PDB file of C-alpha atoms and ligand atoms in Angstrom:
ATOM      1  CA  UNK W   1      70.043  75.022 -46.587  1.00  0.00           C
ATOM      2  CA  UNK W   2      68.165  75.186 -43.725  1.00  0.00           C
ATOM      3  CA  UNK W   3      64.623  75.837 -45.786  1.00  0.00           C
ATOM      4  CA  UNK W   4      65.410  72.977 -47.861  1.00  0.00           C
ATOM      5  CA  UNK W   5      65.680  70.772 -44.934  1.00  0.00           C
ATOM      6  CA  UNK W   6      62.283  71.806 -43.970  1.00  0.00           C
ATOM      7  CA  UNK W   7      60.470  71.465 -47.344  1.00  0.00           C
ATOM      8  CA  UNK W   8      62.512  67.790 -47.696  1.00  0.00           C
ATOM      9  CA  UNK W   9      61.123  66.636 -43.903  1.00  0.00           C
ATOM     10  CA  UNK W  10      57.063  67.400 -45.031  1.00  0.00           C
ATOM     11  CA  UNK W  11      55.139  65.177 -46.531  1.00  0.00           C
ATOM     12  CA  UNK W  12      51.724  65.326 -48.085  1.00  0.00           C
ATOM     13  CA  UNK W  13      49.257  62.789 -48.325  1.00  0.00           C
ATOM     14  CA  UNK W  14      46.544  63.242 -50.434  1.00  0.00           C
ATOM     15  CA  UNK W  15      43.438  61.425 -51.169  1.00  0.00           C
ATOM     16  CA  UNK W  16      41.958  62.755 -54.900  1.00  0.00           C
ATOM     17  CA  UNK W  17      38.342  61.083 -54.469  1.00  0.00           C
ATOM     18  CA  UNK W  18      35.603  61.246 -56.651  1.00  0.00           C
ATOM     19  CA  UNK W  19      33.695  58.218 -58.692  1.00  0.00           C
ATOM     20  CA  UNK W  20      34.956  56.938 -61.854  1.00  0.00           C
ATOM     21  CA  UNK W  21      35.347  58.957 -64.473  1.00  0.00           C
ATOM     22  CA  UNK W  22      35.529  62.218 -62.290  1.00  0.00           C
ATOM     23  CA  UNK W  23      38.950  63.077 -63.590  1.00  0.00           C
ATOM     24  CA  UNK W  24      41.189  61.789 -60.742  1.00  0.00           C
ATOM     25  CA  UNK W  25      43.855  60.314 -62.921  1.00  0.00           C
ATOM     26  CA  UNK W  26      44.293  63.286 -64.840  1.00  0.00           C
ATOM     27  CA  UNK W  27      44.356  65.466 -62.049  1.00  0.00           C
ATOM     28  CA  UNK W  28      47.018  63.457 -60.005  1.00  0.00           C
ATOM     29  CA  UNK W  29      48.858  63.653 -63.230  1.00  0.00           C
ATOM     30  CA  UNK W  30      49.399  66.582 -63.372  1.00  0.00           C
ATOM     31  CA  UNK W  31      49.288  67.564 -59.595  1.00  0.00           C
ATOM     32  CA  UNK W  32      52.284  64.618 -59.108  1.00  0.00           C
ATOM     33  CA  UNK W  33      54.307  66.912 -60.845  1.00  0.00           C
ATOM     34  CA  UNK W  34      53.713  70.399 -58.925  1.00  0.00           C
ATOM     35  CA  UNK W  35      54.124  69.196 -55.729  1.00  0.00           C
ATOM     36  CA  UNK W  36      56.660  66.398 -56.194  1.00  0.00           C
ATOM     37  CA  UNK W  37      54.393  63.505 -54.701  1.00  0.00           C
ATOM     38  CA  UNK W  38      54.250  60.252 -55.803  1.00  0.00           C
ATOM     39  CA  UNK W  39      50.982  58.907 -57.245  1.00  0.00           C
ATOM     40  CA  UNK W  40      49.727  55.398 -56.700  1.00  0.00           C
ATOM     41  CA  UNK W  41      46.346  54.507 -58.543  1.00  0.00           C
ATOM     42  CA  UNK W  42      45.497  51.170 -57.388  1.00  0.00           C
ATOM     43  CA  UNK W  43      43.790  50.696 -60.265  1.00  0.00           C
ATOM     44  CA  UNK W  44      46.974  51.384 -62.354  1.00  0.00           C
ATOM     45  CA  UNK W  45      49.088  48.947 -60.375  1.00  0.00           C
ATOM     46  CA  UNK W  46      45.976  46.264 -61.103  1.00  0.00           C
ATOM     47  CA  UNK W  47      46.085  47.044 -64.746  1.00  0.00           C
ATOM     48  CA  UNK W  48      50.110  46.954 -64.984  1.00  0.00           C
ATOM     49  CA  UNK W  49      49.638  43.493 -63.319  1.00  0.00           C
ATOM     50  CA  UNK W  50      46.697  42.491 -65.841  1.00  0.00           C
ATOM     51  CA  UNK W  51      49.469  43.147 -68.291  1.00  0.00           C
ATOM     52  CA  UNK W  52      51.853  41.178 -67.201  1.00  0.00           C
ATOM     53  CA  UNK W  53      49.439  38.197 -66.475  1.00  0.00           C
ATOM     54  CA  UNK W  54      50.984  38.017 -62.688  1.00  0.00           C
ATOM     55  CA  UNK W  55      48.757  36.071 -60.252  1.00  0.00           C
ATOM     56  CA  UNK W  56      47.320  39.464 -58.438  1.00  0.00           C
ATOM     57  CA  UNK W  57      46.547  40.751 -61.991  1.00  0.00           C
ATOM     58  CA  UNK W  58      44.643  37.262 -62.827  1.00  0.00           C
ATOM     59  CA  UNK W  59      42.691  37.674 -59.147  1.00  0.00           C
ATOM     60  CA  UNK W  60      41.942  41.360 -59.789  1.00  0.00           C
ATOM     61  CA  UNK W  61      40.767  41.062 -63.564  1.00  0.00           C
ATOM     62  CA  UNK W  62      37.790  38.696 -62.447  1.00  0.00           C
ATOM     63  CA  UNK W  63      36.350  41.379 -60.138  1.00  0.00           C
ATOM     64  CA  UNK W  64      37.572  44.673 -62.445  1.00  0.00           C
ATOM     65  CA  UNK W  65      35.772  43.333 -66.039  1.00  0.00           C
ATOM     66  CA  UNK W  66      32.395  43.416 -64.073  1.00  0.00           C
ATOM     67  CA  UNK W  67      33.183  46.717 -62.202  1.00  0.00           C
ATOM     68  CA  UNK W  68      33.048  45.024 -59.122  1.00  0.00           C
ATOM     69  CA  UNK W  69      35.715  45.844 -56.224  1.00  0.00           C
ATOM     70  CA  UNK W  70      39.291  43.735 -55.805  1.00  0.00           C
ATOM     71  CA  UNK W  71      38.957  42.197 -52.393  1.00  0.00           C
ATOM     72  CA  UNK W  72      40.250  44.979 -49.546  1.00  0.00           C
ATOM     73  CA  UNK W  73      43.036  42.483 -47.954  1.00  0.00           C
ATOM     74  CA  UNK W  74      44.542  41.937 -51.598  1.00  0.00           C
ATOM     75  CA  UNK W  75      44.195  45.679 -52.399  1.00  0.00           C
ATOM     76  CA  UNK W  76      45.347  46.900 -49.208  1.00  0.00           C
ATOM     77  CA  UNK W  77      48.585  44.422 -49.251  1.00  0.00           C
ATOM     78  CA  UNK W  78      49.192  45.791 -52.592  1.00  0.00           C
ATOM     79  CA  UNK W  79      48.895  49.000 -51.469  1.00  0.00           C
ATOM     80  CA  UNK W  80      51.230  48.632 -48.269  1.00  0.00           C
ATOM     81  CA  UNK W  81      53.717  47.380 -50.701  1.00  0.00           C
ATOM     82  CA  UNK W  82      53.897  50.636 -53.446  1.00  0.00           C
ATOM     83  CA  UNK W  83      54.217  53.139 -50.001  1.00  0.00           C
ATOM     84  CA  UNK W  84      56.642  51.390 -48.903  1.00  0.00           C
ATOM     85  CA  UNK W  85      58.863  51.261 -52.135  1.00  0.00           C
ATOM     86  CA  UNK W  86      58.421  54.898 -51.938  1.00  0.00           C
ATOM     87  CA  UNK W  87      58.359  56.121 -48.449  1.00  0.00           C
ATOM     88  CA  UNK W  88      61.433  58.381 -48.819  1.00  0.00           C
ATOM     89  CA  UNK W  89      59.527  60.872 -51.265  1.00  0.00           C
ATOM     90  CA  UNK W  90      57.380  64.249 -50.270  1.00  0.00           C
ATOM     91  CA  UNK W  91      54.181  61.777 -50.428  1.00  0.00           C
ATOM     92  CA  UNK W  92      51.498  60.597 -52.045  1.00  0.00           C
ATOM     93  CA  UNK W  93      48.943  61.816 -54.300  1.00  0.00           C
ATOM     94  CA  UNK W  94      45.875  58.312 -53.666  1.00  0.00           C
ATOM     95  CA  UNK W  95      43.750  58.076 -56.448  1.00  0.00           C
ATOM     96  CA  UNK W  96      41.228  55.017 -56.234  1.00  0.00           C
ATOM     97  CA  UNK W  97      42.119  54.101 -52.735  1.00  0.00           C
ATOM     98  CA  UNK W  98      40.416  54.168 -50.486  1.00  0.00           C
ATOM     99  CA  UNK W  99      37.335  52.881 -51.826  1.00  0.00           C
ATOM    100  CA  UNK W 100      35.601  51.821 -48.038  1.00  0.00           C
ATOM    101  CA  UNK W 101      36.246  52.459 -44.351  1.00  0.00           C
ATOM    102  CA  UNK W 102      37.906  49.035 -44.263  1.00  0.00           C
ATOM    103  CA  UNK W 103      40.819  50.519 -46.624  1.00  0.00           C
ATOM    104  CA  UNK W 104      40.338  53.949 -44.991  1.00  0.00           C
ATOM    105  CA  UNK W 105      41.194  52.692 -41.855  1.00  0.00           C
ATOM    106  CA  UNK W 106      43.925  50.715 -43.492  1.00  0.00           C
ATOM    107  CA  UNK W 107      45.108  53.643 -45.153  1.00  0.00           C
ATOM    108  CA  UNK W 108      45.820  55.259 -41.381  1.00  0.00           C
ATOM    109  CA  UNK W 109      47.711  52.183 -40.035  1.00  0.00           C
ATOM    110  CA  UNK W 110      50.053  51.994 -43.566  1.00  0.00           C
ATOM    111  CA  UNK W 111      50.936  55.817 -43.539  1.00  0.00           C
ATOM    112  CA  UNK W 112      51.604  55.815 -39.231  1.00  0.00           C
ATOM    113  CA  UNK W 113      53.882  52.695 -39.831  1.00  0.00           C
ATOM    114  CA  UNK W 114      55.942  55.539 -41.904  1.00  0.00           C
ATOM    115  CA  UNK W 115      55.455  58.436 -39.233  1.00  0.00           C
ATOM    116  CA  UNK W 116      52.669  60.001 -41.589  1.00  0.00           C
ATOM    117  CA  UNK W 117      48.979  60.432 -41.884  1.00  0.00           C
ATOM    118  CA  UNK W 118      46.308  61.403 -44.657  1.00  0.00           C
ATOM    119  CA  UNK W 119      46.237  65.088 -44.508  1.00  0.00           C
ATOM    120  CA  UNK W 120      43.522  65.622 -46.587  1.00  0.00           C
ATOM    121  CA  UNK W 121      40.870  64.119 -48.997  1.00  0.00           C
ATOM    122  CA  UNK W 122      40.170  66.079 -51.897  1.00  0.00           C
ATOM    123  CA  UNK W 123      37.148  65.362 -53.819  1.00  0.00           C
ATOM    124  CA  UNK W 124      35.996  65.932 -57.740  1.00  0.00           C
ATOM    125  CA  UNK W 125      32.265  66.416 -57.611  1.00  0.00           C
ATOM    126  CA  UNK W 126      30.610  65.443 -61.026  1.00  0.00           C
ATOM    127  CA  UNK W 127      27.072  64.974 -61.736  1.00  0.00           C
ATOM    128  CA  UNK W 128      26.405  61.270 -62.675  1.00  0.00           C
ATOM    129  CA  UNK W 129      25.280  61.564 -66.179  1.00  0.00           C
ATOM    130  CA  UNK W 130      28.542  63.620 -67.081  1.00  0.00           C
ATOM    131  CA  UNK W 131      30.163  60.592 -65.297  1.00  0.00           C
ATOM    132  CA  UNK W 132      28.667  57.879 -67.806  1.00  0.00           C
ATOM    133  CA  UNK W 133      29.120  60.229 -70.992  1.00  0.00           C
ATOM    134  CA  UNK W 134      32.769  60.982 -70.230  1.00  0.00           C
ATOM    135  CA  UNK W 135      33.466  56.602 -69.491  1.00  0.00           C
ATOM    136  CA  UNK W 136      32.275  55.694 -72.314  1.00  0.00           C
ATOM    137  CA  UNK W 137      34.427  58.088 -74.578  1.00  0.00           C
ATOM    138  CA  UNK W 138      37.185  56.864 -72.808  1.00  0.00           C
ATOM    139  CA  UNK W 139      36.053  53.564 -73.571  1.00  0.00           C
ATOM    140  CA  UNK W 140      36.566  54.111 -76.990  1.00  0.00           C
ATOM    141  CA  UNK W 141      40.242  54.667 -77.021  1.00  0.00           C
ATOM    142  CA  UNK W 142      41.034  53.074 -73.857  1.00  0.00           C
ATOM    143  CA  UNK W 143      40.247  49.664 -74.352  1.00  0.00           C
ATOM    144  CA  UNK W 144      39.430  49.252 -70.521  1.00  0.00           C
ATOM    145  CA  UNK W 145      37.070  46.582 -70.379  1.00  0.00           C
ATOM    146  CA  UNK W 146      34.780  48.354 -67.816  1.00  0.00           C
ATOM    147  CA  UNK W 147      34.491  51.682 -69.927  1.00  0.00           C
ATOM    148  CA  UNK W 148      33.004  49.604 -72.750  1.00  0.00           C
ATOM    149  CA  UNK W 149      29.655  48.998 -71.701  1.00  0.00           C
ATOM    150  CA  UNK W 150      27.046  51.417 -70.094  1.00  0.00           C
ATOM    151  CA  UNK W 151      25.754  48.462 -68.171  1.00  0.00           C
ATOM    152  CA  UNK W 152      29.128  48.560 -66.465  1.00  0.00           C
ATOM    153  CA  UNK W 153      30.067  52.063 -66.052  1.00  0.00           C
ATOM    154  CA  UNK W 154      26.258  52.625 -64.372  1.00  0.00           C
ATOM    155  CA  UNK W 155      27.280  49.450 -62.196  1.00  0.00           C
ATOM    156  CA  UNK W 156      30.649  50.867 -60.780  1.00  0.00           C
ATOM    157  CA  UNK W 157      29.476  54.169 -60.231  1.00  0.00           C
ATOM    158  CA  UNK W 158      26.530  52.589 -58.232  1.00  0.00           C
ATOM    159  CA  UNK W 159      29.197  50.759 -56.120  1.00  0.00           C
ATOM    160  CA  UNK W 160      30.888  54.155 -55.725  1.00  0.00           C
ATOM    161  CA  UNK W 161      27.939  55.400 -54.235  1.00  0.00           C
ATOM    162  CA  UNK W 162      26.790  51.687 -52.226  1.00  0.00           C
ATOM    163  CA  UNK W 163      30.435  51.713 -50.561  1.00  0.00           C
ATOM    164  CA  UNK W 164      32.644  54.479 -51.144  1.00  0.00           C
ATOM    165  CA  UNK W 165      30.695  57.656 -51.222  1.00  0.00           C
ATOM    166  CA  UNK W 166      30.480  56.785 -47.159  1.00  0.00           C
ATOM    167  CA  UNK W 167      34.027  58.337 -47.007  1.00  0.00           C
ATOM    168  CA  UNK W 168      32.623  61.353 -47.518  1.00  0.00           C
ATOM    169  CA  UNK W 169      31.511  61.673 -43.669  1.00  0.00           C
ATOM    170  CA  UNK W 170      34.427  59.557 -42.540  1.00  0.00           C
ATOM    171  CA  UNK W 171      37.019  62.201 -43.753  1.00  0.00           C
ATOM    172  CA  UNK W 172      34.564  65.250 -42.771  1.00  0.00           C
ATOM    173  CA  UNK W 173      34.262  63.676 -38.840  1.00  0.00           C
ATOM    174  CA  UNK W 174      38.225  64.560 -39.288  1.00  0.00           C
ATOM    175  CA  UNK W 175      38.436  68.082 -40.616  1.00  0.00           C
ATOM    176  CA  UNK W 176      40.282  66.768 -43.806  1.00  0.00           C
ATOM    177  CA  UNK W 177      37.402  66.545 -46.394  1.00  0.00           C
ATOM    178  CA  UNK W 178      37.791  69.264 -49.128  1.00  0.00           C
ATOM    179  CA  UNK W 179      34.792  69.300 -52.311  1.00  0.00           C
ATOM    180  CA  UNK W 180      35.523  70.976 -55.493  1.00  0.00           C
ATOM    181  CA  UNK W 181      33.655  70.633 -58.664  1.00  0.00           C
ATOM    182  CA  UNK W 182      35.310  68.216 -61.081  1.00  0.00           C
ATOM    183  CA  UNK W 183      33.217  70.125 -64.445  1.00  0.00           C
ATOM    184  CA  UNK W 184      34.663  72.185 -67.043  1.00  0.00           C
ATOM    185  CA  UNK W 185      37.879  72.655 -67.792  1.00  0.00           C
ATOM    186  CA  UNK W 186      41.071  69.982 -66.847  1.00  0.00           C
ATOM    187  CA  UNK W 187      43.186  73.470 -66.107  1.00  0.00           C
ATOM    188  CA  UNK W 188      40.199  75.022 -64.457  1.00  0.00           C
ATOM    189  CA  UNK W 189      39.748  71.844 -62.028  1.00  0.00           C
ATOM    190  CA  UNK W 190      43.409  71.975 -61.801  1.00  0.00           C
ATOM    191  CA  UNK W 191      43.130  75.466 -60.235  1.00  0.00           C
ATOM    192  CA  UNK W 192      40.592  74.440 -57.752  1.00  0.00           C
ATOM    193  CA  UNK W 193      42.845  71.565 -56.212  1.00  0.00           C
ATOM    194  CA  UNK W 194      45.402  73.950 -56.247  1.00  0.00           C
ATOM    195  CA  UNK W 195      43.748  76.590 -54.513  1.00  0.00           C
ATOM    196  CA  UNK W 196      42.973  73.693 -51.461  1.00  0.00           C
ATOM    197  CA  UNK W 197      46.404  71.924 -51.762  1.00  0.00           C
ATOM    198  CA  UNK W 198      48.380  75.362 -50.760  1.00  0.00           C
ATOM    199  CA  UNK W 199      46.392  75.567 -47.947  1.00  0.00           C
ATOM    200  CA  UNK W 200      47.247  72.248 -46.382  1.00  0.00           C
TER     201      UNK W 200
HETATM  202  P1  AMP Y 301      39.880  52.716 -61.258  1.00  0.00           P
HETATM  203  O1  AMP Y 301      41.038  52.713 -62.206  1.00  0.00           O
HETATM  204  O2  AMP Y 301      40.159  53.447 -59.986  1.00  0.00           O
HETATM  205  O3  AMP Y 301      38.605  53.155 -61.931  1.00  0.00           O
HETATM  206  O4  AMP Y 301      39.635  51.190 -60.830  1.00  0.00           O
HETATM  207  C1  AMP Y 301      39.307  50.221 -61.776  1.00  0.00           C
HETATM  208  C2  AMP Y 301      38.905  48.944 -61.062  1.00  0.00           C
HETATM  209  O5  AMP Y 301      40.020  48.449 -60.310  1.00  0.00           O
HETATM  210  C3  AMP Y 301      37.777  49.083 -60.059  1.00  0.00           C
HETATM  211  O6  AMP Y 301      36.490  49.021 -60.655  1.00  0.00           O
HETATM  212  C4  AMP Y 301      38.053  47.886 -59.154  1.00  0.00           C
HETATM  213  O7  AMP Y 301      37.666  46.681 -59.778  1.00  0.00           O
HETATM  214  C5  AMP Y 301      39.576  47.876 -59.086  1.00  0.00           C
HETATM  215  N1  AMP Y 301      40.065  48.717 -57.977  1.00  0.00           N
HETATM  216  C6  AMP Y 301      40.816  49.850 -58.077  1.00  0.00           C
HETATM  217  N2  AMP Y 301      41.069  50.362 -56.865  1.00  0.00           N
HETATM  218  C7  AMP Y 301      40.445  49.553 -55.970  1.00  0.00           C
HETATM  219  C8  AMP Y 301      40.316  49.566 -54.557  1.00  0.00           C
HETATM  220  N3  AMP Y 301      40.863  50.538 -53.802  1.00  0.00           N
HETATM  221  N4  AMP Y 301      39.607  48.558 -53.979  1.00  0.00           N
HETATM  222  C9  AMP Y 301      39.056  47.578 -54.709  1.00  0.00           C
HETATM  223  N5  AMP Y 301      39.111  47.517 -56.052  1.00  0.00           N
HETATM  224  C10 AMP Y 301      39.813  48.493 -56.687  1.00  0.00           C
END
């Protein structure tokens, strides 16, 4: 009784970062499921409202289908919004957010407004040309509009590394940044988070 209490009261926040196509999606997948956290992919919530042609989905699709980032006040009110619907839970697995120290920072004041913090960033290190090979594949079946061109895969991984890589050093100055290599195997990779998430 009492240990359940315990395990019930923590929550983990988790940032899976890496650039696109690093494998972040199918890691929090799977990693939503072993440690009962919620995973919000902002990129998800963008497609869902492409889908259902709602007026963020119509603002977001102009940036997305040029791989070009969602403006941070839209993205970070859209954020806000899916912690707080879940707030109750163990936490959060974020995959795609943050994607600049603007969000980061954002990130901080969302998860303190709910007595909670990041408590680590986990990234997926992949070398580039691994990146392009594995978004275009996925591209094929897909149907995302930015994994059908290499124009546009090269383009958004060039942002990640313009604006988001930057995190990098923002989540090191705190202690939280953990680096694992996002190659080879999904149950291999899934072992290294592992390894770092039972440490937190
Ligand atoms: P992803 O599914 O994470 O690869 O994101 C696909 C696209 O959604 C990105 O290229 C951006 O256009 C948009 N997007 C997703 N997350 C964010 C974010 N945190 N900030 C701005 N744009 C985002």
């Amino acid at each position: 009784m009492y240990g359940q209490q315990i395990v019930s009261t923590i929550m983990k926040n988790i940032v899976l970062f890496g650039p696109p196509g690093a494998g972040k999606g199918t890691q929090a997948n799977v990693l939503k499921d072993t440690y009962q956290l919620v995973h919000i992919s902002t990129g998800d919530v963008f497609r869902k409202n492409i889908k259902n042609r709602t007026p963020l989905g119509t603002l977001a699709q102009s940036f997305m289908d040029k791989g070009e980032l969602v403006p941070d006040q839209v993205t970070i009110d859209m954020l806000s919004d899916e912690v707080a619907k879940n707030a109750e839970g163990n936490g959060f697995i974020f995959d795609g957010f943050p994607r600049n120290t603007t969000q980061a920072d954002a990130l901080d004041e969302v998860l303190a407004a709910h007595d909670a913090c990041v408590d680590a960033m986990i990234a997926l290190e992949v070398n580039d040309e691994i990146l392009v090979k594995r978004l275009l594949k996925r591209g094929e079946t897909s149907g995302r509009p930015d994994d059908s061109s290499e124009e546009i895969v090269r383009n958004r991984i060039q942002i990640y590394y313009n604006e988001t890589a930057i995190l990098k050093s923002y989540y090191q100055d705190k202690n939280k940044y953990h680096g694992v290599s996002g190659e080879g195997d999904i149950e291999a990779i899934t072992k290294r988070l592992k390894a770092v998430i039972d440490t937190l």
